[in-house]
Amino acid sequence: MSEDLSWPLTVAQYIRDALKLPATAPFFIPPLVPEVPEHIPVTGPELDTVLADEWTAWFSELLADGRGIPRGGPIGYLSLEGREQAFRDMVGRHFDQAAAAADNAVEANFEHFQANMKAEGPVLTKLVRGIEKELGHKAAPFNLALRILPVEGFWLHRTGPNRVLMSEAARRNPEQLRRLLGPVITELAR
């Protein structure tokens, strides 16, 4: 099982929230925490629709991208070449703030992980062990990529058989982690 706070997806979320684009496509994703300052450009309904559609396609590409886009990479790493120019302009306009917010989120997540590893131990390992006890056997070997997003509330969305997006708040809360991620691990461990 692997996990990380996704820098490129956090950049994309920041841009979505800054432009106040819909939070429902390609699936519902809560807003970032801390809340992104509003930077709504004067666009009009036609361009708003283009921006929303382009963001959805871009986010879906980033989500499916297996390259492992590096933290702090230049804007060129973010797969914008196939996007409309108006969308690329908007991403460029907000990229520095989005990258800084994503950097801060990754740092805060890492610091929290280090501090809690000493205090609580490996929470995910304990979750798997508890599920093994419930199943009455050792977990079957499985891979699960857990990508953390610094979004509001306790949230999880399964993006593939072995891939999950989860809110940072849910990852940090053992009860919510069990409630949201437990069924996925149980299915994979059978």
N, CA and C of each residue as an Amber inpcrd file, in Angstrom:
protein
   570
   0.8560000  -1.1590000   0.0000000   0.0000000   0.0000000   0.0000000
   0.9050000   1.2250000   0.0000000   0.6000000   2.1430000  -0.8990000
   1.3710000   3.3840000  -0.9510000   0.4300000   4.5530000  -0.6820000
   0.9950000   5.6230000  -0.1630000   0.1870000   6.8140000   0.0640000
   1.0540000   8.0540000  -0.1000000   0.4180000   9.1130000  -0.5730000
   1.0810000  10.4060000  -0.6400000   0.0320000  11.5020000  -0.7610000
   0.4090000  12.6920000  -0.3380000  -0.4320000  13.8500000  -0.5880000
  -0.0750000  14.3010000  -1.9930000  -1.0400000  14.2890000  -2.8670000
  -0.7810000  14.5190000  -4.2870000  -0.5590000  15.9940000  -4.5870000
   0.6800000  16.3310000  -4.9290000   1.0170000  17.7030000  -5.2700000
   0.3000000  18.1600000  -6.5470000   0.3480000  17.3950000  -7.6510000
  -0.3040000  17.8970000  -8.8720000  -1.8240000  18.0180000  -8.7280000
  -2.4510000  17.0730000  -8.0440000  -3.9040000  17.1650000  -7.8750000
  -4.2780000  18.3160000  -6.9520000  -3.4300000  18.6200000  -5.9780000
  -3.6830000  19.7750000  -5.1090000  -3.5470000  21.0730000  -5.8980000
  -2.5810000  21.1430000  -6.7910000  -2.4510000  22.3190000  -7.6730000
  -3.7330000  22.4840000  -8.4890000  -4.2010000  21.3970000  -9.0690000
  -5.4190000  21.4530000  -9.8870000  -6.6300000  21.8650000  -9.0510000
  -6.7240000  21.3220000  -7.8330000  -7.8410000  21.6890000  -6.9520000
  -7.8120000  23.1760000  -6.6110000  -6.6190000  23.6980000  -6.3660000
  -6.4720000  25.1200000  -6.0500000  -7.0020000  25.9640000  -7.2100000
  -6.6100000  25.5930000  -8.4060000  -7.0480000  26.3570000  -9.5830000
  -8.5610000  26.2520000  -9.7490000  -9.1120000  25.0690000  -9.5540000
 -10.5740000  24.9140000  -9.6260000 -11.2670000  25.8290000  -8.6180000
 -10.7770000  25.8190000  -7.3740000 -11.4010000  26.6300000  -6.3340000
 -11.2010000  28.1200000  -6.5720000 -10.0230000  28.5110000  -7.0740000
  -9.7720000  29.9280000  -7.3520000 -10.7130000  30.4550000  -8.4290000
 -11.0070000  29.6170000  -9.4070000 -11.8960000  30.0180000 -10.5000000
 -13.3680000  29.7500000 -10.1780000 -13.6170000  29.1580000  -9.0070000
 -14.9830000  28.8180000  -8.5770000 -15.6970000  27.9580000  -9.6150000
 -14.9750000  26.9640000 -10.1180000 -15.5570000  26.0200000 -11.0680000
 -16.3560000  24.9720000 -10.2970000 -17.2880000  24.2830000 -10.9480000
 -18.1160000  23.2870000 -10.2620000 -17.2760000  22.1950000  -9.6100000
 -17.7470000  21.7290000  -8.4520000 -17.0400000  20.7030000  -7.6960000
 -17.5990000  19.3080000  -7.9630000 -18.3840000  19.1640000  -9.0120000
 -19.0860000  17.8970000  -9.2310000 -18.5570000  17.0680000 -10.3980000
 -17.6330000  17.5700000 -11.1600000 -17.1240000  16.8100000 -12.3050000
 -15.6020000  16.7130000 -12.1930000 -14.9650000  15.5980000 -12.4990000
 -15.5480000  14.3730000 -13.0190000 -16.3440000  13.6050000 -11.9730000
 -16.2000000  13.9320000 -10.6940000 -16.9910000  13.4150000  -9.5770000
 -16.8800000  14.4740000  -8.4900000 -17.7120000  14.3830000  -7.4720000
 -17.6770000  15.4080000  -6.4250000 -16.3440000  15.3690000  -5.6860000
 -15.7460000  16.5440000  -5.5610000 -14.5210000  16.7140000  -4.7850000
 -14.7370000  17.9660000  -3.9300000 -14.6490000  17.8330000  -2.6070000
 -14.8550000  19.0030000  -1.7430000 -13.8140000  20.0940000  -2.0000000
 -14.0820000  21.3050000  -1.5240000 -13.1140000  22.3930000  -1.6720000
 -11.8680000  22.1700000  -0.8080000 -10.8010000  22.8370000  -1.1980000
  -9.5490000  22.7440000  -0.4510000  -9.6750000  23.3830000   0.9210000
  -8.8270000  22.9080000   1.8260000  -8.6480000  23.5010000   3.1420000
  -7.1620000  23.7830000   3.2710000  -6.7380000  25.0150000   3.6000000
  -7.5870000  26.1750000   3.8380000  -8.2480000  26.6680000   2.5450000
  -9.3280000  27.3880000   2.7520000 -10.1080000  27.8950000   1.6240000
  -9.2460000  28.7720000   0.7180000  -9.4600000  28.6160000  -0.5720000
  -8.6990000  29.3600000  -1.5810000  -9.3300000  30.7450000  -1.7580000
  -8.5030000  31.7880000  -1.7660000  -9.0530000  33.1210000  -2.0320000
  -9.6830000  33.1570000  -3.4250000 -10.8000000  33.8070000  -3.5290000
 -11.5150000  33.8640000  -4.8000000 -10.7960000  34.8140000  -5.7560000
 -10.5850000  34.3520000  -6.9820000  -9.9400000  35.1440000  -8.0310000
 -10.7640000  35.0530000  -9.3060000 -12.0530000  35.2240000  -9.1820000
 -12.9070000  35.0190000 -10.3430000 -12.6060000  36.0710000 -11.4100000
 -12.1780000  35.6150000 -12.5670000 -11.9600000  36.5520000 -13.6580000
 -13.2940000  36.9080000 -14.3120000 -13.3320000  38.0220000 -14.9850000
 -14.5260000  38.3870000 -15.7390000 -14.4760000  37.5770000 -17.0220000
 -15.3760000  36.5880000 -17.1360000 -15.3180000  35.6920000 -18.2860000
 -16.6210000  35.6420000 -19.0540000 -17.6960000  35.3570000 -18.3970000
 -18.9690000  35.1780000 -19.0890000 -19.3230000  33.7090000 -19.1640000
 -20.6010000  33.4070000 -19.3910000 -21.0680000  32.0260000 -19.3180000
 -20.4150000  31.0710000 -20.3110000 -20.1290000  31.5310000 -21.5120000
 -19.5260000  30.6320000 -22.4990000 -18.1240000  30.2030000 -22.0790000
 -17.3270000  31.1830000 -21.6320000 -15.9690000  30.8470000 -21.2050000
 -15.9980000  30.0430000 -19.9080000 -16.9440000  30.3300000 -19.0110000
 -17.0680000  29.5390000 -17.7800000 -17.2860000  28.0670000 -18.1100000
 -18.1180000  27.7920000 -19.0930000 -18.3810000  26.4110000 -19.5020000
 -17.1170000  25.7830000 -20.0770000 -16.3940000  26.5190000 -20.9000000
 -15.1400000  26.0220000 -21.4730000 -14.1470000  25.7240000 -20.3550000
 -13.9990000  26.6540000 -19.4020000 -13.0520000  26.4570000 -18.3080000
 -13.4240000  25.2300000 -17.4770000 -14.7150000  25.0710000 -17.1650000
 -15.1590000  23.9280000 -16.3730000 -14.8930000  22.6180000 -17.1150000
 -15.2090000  22.5770000 -18.3960000 -14.9700000  21.3670000 -19.1870000
 -13.4740000  21.0580000 -19.3080000 -12.6930000  22.0970000 -19.5330000
 -11.2430000  21.9080000 -19.6550000 -10.6450000  21.4450000 -18.3290000
 -11.1150000  22.0140000 -17.2170000 -10.6030000  21.5930000 -15.9150000
 -10.9230000  20.1180000 -15.6680000 -12.1400000  19.7140000 -15.9670000
 -12.5450000  18.3210000 -15.7660000 -11.6530000  17.3740000 -16.5730000
 -11.4230000  17.7000000 -17.8220000 -10.5690000  16.8580000 -18.6670000
  -9.1320000  16.8520000 -18.1370000  -8.6420000  18.0130000 -17.7250000
  -7.2780000  18.1380000 -17.2150000  -7.1080000  17.3370000 -15.9270000
  -8.0540000  17.4810000 -15.0050000  -7.9730000  16.7560000 -13.7440000
  -8.0010000  15.2480000 -13.9970000  -8.8640000  14.8170000 -14.9000000
  -8.9570000  13.3950000 -15.2280000  -7.6300000  12.8800000 -15.7930000
  -6.9760000  13.6750000 -16.6230000  -5.6620000  13.2900000 -17.1680000
  -4.6120000  13.2110000 -16.0610000  -4.6150000  14.1980000 -15.1600000
  -3.6550000  14.1760000 -14.0540000  -3.8830000  12.9660000 -13.1570000
  -5.1350000  12.6500000 -12.9330000  -5.4930000  11.5130000 -12.0950000
  -5.0020000  10.2040000 -12.7060000  -5.0970000  10.0820000 -14.0140000
  -4.7020000   8.8550000 -14.7060000  -3.2010000   8.7970000 -15.0050000
  -2.5180000   9.9300000 -14.8870000  -1.1050000  10.0130000 -15.2470000
  -0.2520000   9.1790000 -14.2940000   0.4320000   8.2010000 -14.8210000
   1.2780000   7.3430000 -14.0100000   2.7130000   7.8050000 -13.9040000
   3.0200000   8.9580000 -14.4540000   4.4090000   9.4160000 -14.4620000
   4.9210000   9.8320000 -13.0890000   4.0250000  10.1260000 -12.1650000
   4.4830000  10.6240000 -10.8730000   5.0450000  12.0220000 -11.0100000
   4.2000000  12.9520000 -11.3400000   4.6270000  14.3400000 -11.5390000
   5.3120000  14.8290000 -10.2680000   6.5350000  15.3350000 -10.3880000
   7.2920000  15.7160000  -9.1890000   6.7370000  16.9710000  -8.5240000
   6.8720000  16.9740000  -7.2230000   6.5030000  18.1550000  -6.4520000
   7.4050000  19.3120000  -6.8640000   6.8010000  20.4710000  -7.0040000
   7.5700000  21.6560000  -7.3330000   8.0050000  21.7300000  -8.7840000
   7.4870000  20.8390000  -9.6000000   7.8440000  20.8620000 -11.0130000
   7.2830000  22.0890000 -11.7080000   7.8270000  22.4160000 -12.8600000
   7.3120000  23.5620000 -13.6010000   5.9300000  23.2680000 -14.1760000
   5.2670000  24.3000000 -14.5820000   3.9180000  24.1830000 -15.1170000
   3.8690000  23.2250000 -16.3060000   4.9590000  23.0860000 -17.0270000
   5.0180000  22.1980000 -18.1850000   4.7840000  20.7320000 -17.8560000
   5.0040000  20.3380000 -16.5950000   4.7650000  18.9590000 -16.1940000
   3.2840000  18.6240000 -16.0750000   2.4340000  19.6240000 -16.0600000
   1.0310000  19.4110000 -15.7210000   0.1210000  19.1390000 -16.9050000
   0.6420000  18.5860000 -17.9620000  -0.1590000  18.0840000 -19.0880000
  -1.1800000  19.0890000 -19.6190000  -0.7380000  20.2730000 -19.9480000
  -1.6480000  21.3090000 -20.4520000  -1.6480000  21.4250000 -21.9680000
  -0.7770000  20.6920000 -22.6380000  -0.6140000  20.8830000 -24.0840000
  -1.8910000  20.6770000 -24.8860000  -2.7840000  19.8100000 -24.4800000
  -4.0100000  19.5810000 -25.2460000  -5.1740000  20.4700000 -24.8390000
  -4.9700000  21.3740000 -23.9270000  -6.0430000  22.2080000 -23.3830000
  -6.2150000  23.5070000 -24.1820000  -7.4130000  24.0640000 -24.1260000
  -7.7110000  25.3450000 -24.7870000  -6.7940000  26.4410000 -24.2430000
  -6.4660000  27.4010000 -25.0960000  -5.5660000  28.4810000 -24.6920000
  -6.1210000  29.2770000 -23.5100000  -7.4180000  29.5550000 -23.4960000
  -8.0150000  30.3210000 -22.3920000  -7.8010000  29.5930000 -21.0650000
  -7.9130000  28.2790000 -21.0850000  -7.6980000  27.5010000 -19.8630000
  -6.2240000  27.5320000 -19.4690000  -5.3500000  27.3410000 -20.4330000
  -3.9050000  27.3890000 -20.1260000  -3.5260000  28.7420000 -19.5440000
  -4.1200000  29.8160000 -20.0660000  -3.8540000  31.1580000 -19.5250000
  -4.2820000  31.2690000 -18.0690000  -5.4650000  30.7200000 -17.7670000
  -5.9650000  30.7720000 -16.3820000  -5.0770000  29.9480000 -15.4530000
  -4.6590000  28.7860000 -15.8810000  -3.7700000  27.9620000 -15.0650000
  -2.4600000  28.7170000 -14.8440000  -1.9210000  29.3130000 -15.8990000
  -0.6850000  30.0760000 -15.7760000  -0.8180000  31.2440000 -14.8180000
  -1.9540000  31.8690000 -14.8310000  -2.2020000  33.0280000 -13.9620000
  -2.2060000  32.6210000 -12.4800000  -2.6500000  31.4210000 -12.1870000
  -2.7840000  30.9920000 -10.7920000  -1.7580000  29.9500000 -10.3650000
  -0.8730000  29.5590000 -11.2740000   0.0350000  28.4580000 -10.9880000
   0.9410000  28.7170000  -9.7880000   1.5350000  29.8860000  -9.6840000
   2.4740000  30.1330000  -8.5800000   1.8010000  30.0040000  -7.2220000
   0.5980000  30.5850000  -7.0820000  -0.1260000  30.4750000  -5.8140000
  -0.5460000  29.0180000  -5.5650000  -0.9800000  28.3390000  -6.6250000
  -1.4050000  26.9390000  -6.4950000  -0.2260000  26.0550000  -6.0880000
   0.9260000  26.2700000  -6.7030000   2.1140000  25.4780000  -6.3700000
   2.5500000  25.7410000  -4.9340000   2.4950000  26.9910000  -4.4920000
   2.8630000  27.3220000  -3.1090000   1.8960000  26.6600000  -2.1280000
   0.6090000  26.6930000  -2.4330000  -0.3810000  26.0490000  -1.5560000
  -0.1560000  24.5360000  -1.5090000   0.1350000  23.9350000  -2.6540000
   0.3950000  22.5000000  -2.6980000   1.6750000  22.1590000  -1.9250000
   2.7170000  22.9850000  -2.0630000   3.9540000  22.7790000  -1.3000000
   3.6670000  22.8120000   0.1990000   2.8950000  23.8060000   0.6320000
   2.5500000  23.9180000   2.0570000   1.7770000  22.6980000   2.5370000
   0.8420000  22.2230000   1.7260000   0.0370000  21.0540000   2.1000000
   0.9060000  19.8070000   2.2180000   1.8190000  19.6090000   1.2730000
   2.7080000  18.4410000   1.3160000   3.5930000  18.4960000   2.5600000
   4.1520000  19.6790000   2.8460000   5.0080000  19.8320000   4.0330000
   4.2330000  19.5510000   5.3150000   3.0360000  20.1300000   5.4360000
   2.2180000  19.9320000   6.6390000   1.8380000  18.4650000   6.8030000
   1.5030000  17.8050000   5.7040000   1.1490000  16.3870000   5.7600000
   2.3460000  15.5510000   6.2030000   3.5220000  15.8500000   5.6720000
   4.7250000  15.1120000   6.0420000   5.0540000  15.3100000   7.5200000
   4.9640000  16.5440000   7.9960000   5.2480000  16.8200000   9.4070000
   4.2500000  16.0930000  10.3110000   2.9790000  16.0960000   9.9320000
   1.9690000  15.3930000  10.7170000   2.2480000  13.8930000  10.7130000
   2.5900000  13.3480000   9.5610000   2.8970000  11.9170000   9.4450000
   4.0490000  11.5380000  10.3670000   5.1280000  12.3220000  10.3370000
   6.2930000  12.0280000  11.1760000   5.9430000  12.0860000  12.6600000
   5.2330000  13.1260000  13.0630000   4.8740000  13.2880000  14.4720000
   3.9670000  12.1540000  14.9390000   3.0050000  11.7680000  14.1260000
   2.0600000  10.7430000  14.5380000   2.6000000   9.3320000  14.3900000
   3.5630000   9.1310000  13.5210000   4.1670000   7.8020000  13.4040000
   4.8150000   7.4430000  14.7420000   5.4570000   8.4080000  15.3610000
   6.0900000   8.1600000  16.6590000   5.0370000   7.9280000  17.7400000
   3.9480000   8.6930000  17.6900000   2.9220000   8.6220000  18.7410000
   1.9720000   7.4350000  18.5550000   1.5440000   7.1610000  17.3100000
   0.4990000   6.1700000  17.0670000   0.9860000   4.9200000  16.3440000
   2.1440000   4.9740000  15.7510000   2.6300000   3.8460000  14.9740000
   1.9810000   3.8130000  13.5960000   2.1670000   2.7300000  12.8820000
   1.6540000   2.6280000  11.5120000   0.1340000   2.3590000  11.5000000
  -0.6580000   3.3980000  11.3760000  -2.1180000   3.3090000  11.4490000
  -2.6830000   2.4140000  10.3460000  -2.1700000   2.5280000   9.1230000
  -2.6790000   1.6950000   8.0400000  -2.3830000   0.2090000   8.2810000
  -1.2170000  -0.0840000   8.8220000  -0.8840000  -1.4700000   9.1420000
  -1.8390000  -2.0010000  10.2040000  -2.1420000  -1.1790000  11.2000000
  -3.0910000  -1.5880000  12.2390000  -4.4750000  -1.8160000  11.6480000
  -4.8610000  -0.9840000  10.6910000  -6.1600000  -1.1600000  10.0400000
  -6.2060000  -2.4990000   9.2970000  -5.1690000  -2.8100000   8.5510000
  -5.1220000  -4.0890000   7.8310000  -5.1530000  -5.2500000   8.8180000
  -4.3990000  -5.1580000   9.9010000  -4.3820000  -6.2370000  10.9020000
  -5.7720000  -6.4310000  11.5140000  -6.4780000  -5.3470000  11.7900000
  -7.8390000  -5.4480000  12.3290000  -8.7850000  -6.1150000  11.3440000
  -8.6330000  -5.7990000  10.0740000  -9.4720000  -6.4190000   9.0370000
  -9.1320000  -7.8950000   8.8960000  -7.8540000  -8.2240000   8.9820000
  -7.4630000  -9.6400000   8.9430000  -8.1210000 -10.4110000  10.0820000
  -8.1630000  -9.8010000  11.2490000  -8.7850000 -10.4450000  12.4080000
 -10.2750000 -10.6720000  12.1380000 -10.9540000  -9.6670000  11.5550000
 -12.3750000  -9.7940000  11.2170000 -12.6030000 -10.8880000  10.1710000
 -11.7160000 -10.9480000   9.1820000 -11.8560000 -11.9460000   8.1190000
 -11.4950000 -13.3520000   8.5900000 -10.6840000 -13.4200000   9.6200000
 -10.2650000 -14.7220000  10.1270000  -9.1060000 -15.3240000   9.3590000
  -8.4340000 -14.5170000   8.5510000  -7.2530000 -14.9940000   7.8230000
  -6.3780000 -13.8100000   7.4340000  -5.1690000 -14.1450000   7.0840000
  -4.2170000 -13.1220000   6.6320000  -4.7170000 -12.5320000   5.3190000
  -4.5050000 -11.2530000   5.1470000  -4.9440000 -10.5670000   3.9250000
  -4.2410000 -11.1380000   2.7090000  -5.0050000 -11.3140000   1.6490000
  -4.3980000 -11.6750000   0.3670000  -3.5000000 -10.5160000  -0.0590000
  -2.4190000 -10.7810000  -0.7500000  -1.5650000  -9.6810000  -1.2050000
  -2.3750000  -8.7200000  -2.0940000  -2.2100000  -7.4420000  -1.8540000
  -2.8940000  -6.4430000  -2.6690000  -2.0680000  -5.1760000  -2.7530000
  -2.3390000  -4.4140000  -3.7970000  -1.7580000  -3.0890000  -3.9680000
  -2.8790000  -2.0790000  -3.8410000  -2.6160000  -0.9950000  -3.1530000
  -3.5730000   0.0910000  -3.0440000  -2.7990000   1.4000000  -3.0210000
  -3.1030000   2.2700000  -3.9670000  -2.4890000   3.6000000  -4.0170000
  -3.4710000   4.5810000  -3.3930000  -3.0760000   5.1440000  -2.2840000
  -3.8950000   6.0970000  -1.5450000  -3.3260000   7.4920000  -1.7820000
  -4.1130000   8.3200000  -2.4740000  -3.6810000   9.6890000  -2.7390000
  -4.5050000  10.6050000  -1.8590000  -3.8110000  11.4080000  -1.0850000
  -4.4400000  12.2960000  -0.1150000  -4.6100000  13.6730000  -0.7500000
  -5.7610000  14.2810000  -0.4960000  -6.0140000  15.6550000  -0.9150000
  -6.3950000  16.4760000   0.3140000  -5.8820000  17.6950000   0.4350000
  -6.2280000  18.5370000   1.5740000  -7.5820000  19.2200000   1.3570000
  -8.6400000  18.4130000   1.3350000  -9.9850000  18.9360000   1.0660000
 -10.8400000  18.8490000   2.3190000 -11.9290000  19.5580000   2.2720000
 -12.8380000  19.7060000   3.4000000 -13.5300000  18.3890000   3.7670000
 -13.6310000  18.1320000   5.0630000 -14.4500000  17.0350000   5.5660000
 -13.8250000  15.6600000   5.4330000 -14.6480000  14.6610000   5.7730000
 -14.2530000  13.2560000   5.6790000 -14.7890000  12.7190000   4.3660000
 -13.8880000  12.4610000   3.4230000 -14.2770000  12.1400000   2.0530000
 -13.3380000  11.0950000   1.4810000 -13.8980000  10.2020000   0.6710000
 -13.1180000   9.2080000  -0.0590000 -13.8120000   8.9650000  -1.3910000
 -13.0140000   8.8150000  -2.4400000 -13.5520000   8.4330000  -3.7490000
 -12.5950000   7.4110000  -4.3590000 -13.1620000   6.2910000  -4.7540000
 -12.3720000   5.2410000  -5.3930000 -12.2890000   5.5560000  -6.8760000
 -11.0740000   5.7100000  -7.3760000 -10.8670000   6.0810000  -8.7720000
 -10.4760000   4.9010000  -9.6440000 -10.3250000   3.7440000  -9.0450000
  -9.9870000   2.5290000  -9.7740000  -9.9800000   1.3740000  -8.7970000
  -9.8190000   0.1650000  -9.2880000  -9.8450000  -0.9980000  -8.3950000
  -8.8240000  -0.9090000  -7.2630000  -7.6760000  -0.3030000  -7.5590000
  -6.5970000  -0.2330000  -6.5810000  -6.1350000   1.2090000  -6.3240000
  -7.0450000   2.1660000  -6.5410000  -6.6750000   3.5750000  -6.3530000
  -7.7990000   4.3090000  -5.6390000  -7.4010000   5.1120000  -4.6550000
  -8.3560000   5.8450000  -3.8410000  -7.8500000   7.2650000  -3.6220000
  -8.7710000   8.2140000  -3.7100000  -8.5090000   9.5750000  -3.2510000
  -9.1870000   9.7150000  -1.9020000  -8.5230000  10.3870000  -0.9680000
  -9.0880000  10.5410000   0.3710000  -8.7260000  11.9050000   0.9220000
  -9.6520000  12.4750000   1.6860000  -9.3570000  13.7540000   2.3220000
  -8.3020000  13.5530000   3.4130000  -7.5200000  14.5760000   3.5980000
  -6.4910000  14.5380000   4.6320000  -7.1260000  14.3760000   6.0100000
  -8.2710000  15.0020000   6.2290000  -8.9610000  14.8950000   7.5190000
  -9.3690000  13.4470000   7.7940000  -9.8500000  12.7380000   6.7870000
 -10.2360000  11.3360000   6.9660000  -9.0060000  10.4670000   7.2160000
  -7.9200000  10.7550000   6.5290000  -6.6880000   9.9690000   6.7100000
  -6.1490000  10.1320000   8.1220000  -6.3450000  11.3100000   8.7040000
  -5.8050000  11.5960000  10.0410000  -6.7130000  11.1020000  11.1730000
  -7.9240000  10.7290000  10.8730000  -8.8880000  10.3370000  11.8940000
  -9.0800000   8.8210000  11.8290000  -8.5940000   8.0680000  12.8270000
  -8.6660000   6.6040000  12.7600000 -10.0890000   6.0600000  12.5590000
 -11.0840000   6.6600000  13.1810000 -12.4620000   6.1810000  13.0090000
 -12.9410000   6.3860000  11.5730000 -12.6700000   7.5580000  11.0250000
 -13.0760000   7.8430000   9.6450000 -12.2680000   7.0230000   8.6520000
 -11.0050000   6.8180000   8.9580000 -10.1630000   5.9840000   8.1020000
 -10.7430000   4.5750000   8.0270000 -11.1360000   4.0420000   9.1640000
 -11.7320000   2.6990000   9.2100000 -13.0600000   2.6690000   8.4580000
 -13.8950000   3.6890000   8.6920000 -15.2170000   3.7430000   8.0700000
 -15.1240000   3.8640000   6.5490000 -14.2380000   4.7100000   6.0700000
 -14.1600000   4.9820000   4.6280000 -13.2550000   4.0090000   3.8820000
 -12.0810000   3.7400000   4.4260000 -11.1040000   2.9140000   3.7190000
 -11.2470000   1.4300000   4.0560000 -11.8120000   1.1300000   5.2110000
 -11.9590000  -0.2560000   5.6370000 -12.6480000  -1.1490000   4.6180000
 -13.8040000  -0.7400000   4.0440000 -14.4590000  -1.5980000   3.0450000
 -13.6030000  -1.8760000   1.8070000 -12.8070000  -0.8990000   1.3960000
 -11.9300000  -1.0840000   0.2300000 -10.8580000  -2.1190000   0.5700000
 -10.2420000  -1.9650000   1.7400000  -9.2040000  -2.9180000   2.1450000
  -9.7970000  -4.3040000   2.3500000 -10.9820000  -4.3830000   2.9430000
 -11.6340000  -5.6740000   3.1340000 -11.8470000  -6.3740000   1.7910000
 -12.3270000  -5.6390000   0.8080000 -12.5420000  -6.2200000  -0.5220000
 -11.2460000  -6.7240000  -1.1240000 -10.1850000  -5.9200000  -1.0300000
  -8.9020000  -6.2940000  -1.6190000  -8.2160000  -7.4230000  -0.8530000
  -8.4830000  -7.4930000   0.4520000  -7.8110000  -8.4860000   1.2930000
  -8.4440000  -9.8640000   1.2340000  -9.6280000  -9.9860000   0.6840000
 -10.3530000 -11.2850000   0.6840000  -9.5980000 -12.3100000  -0.0590000
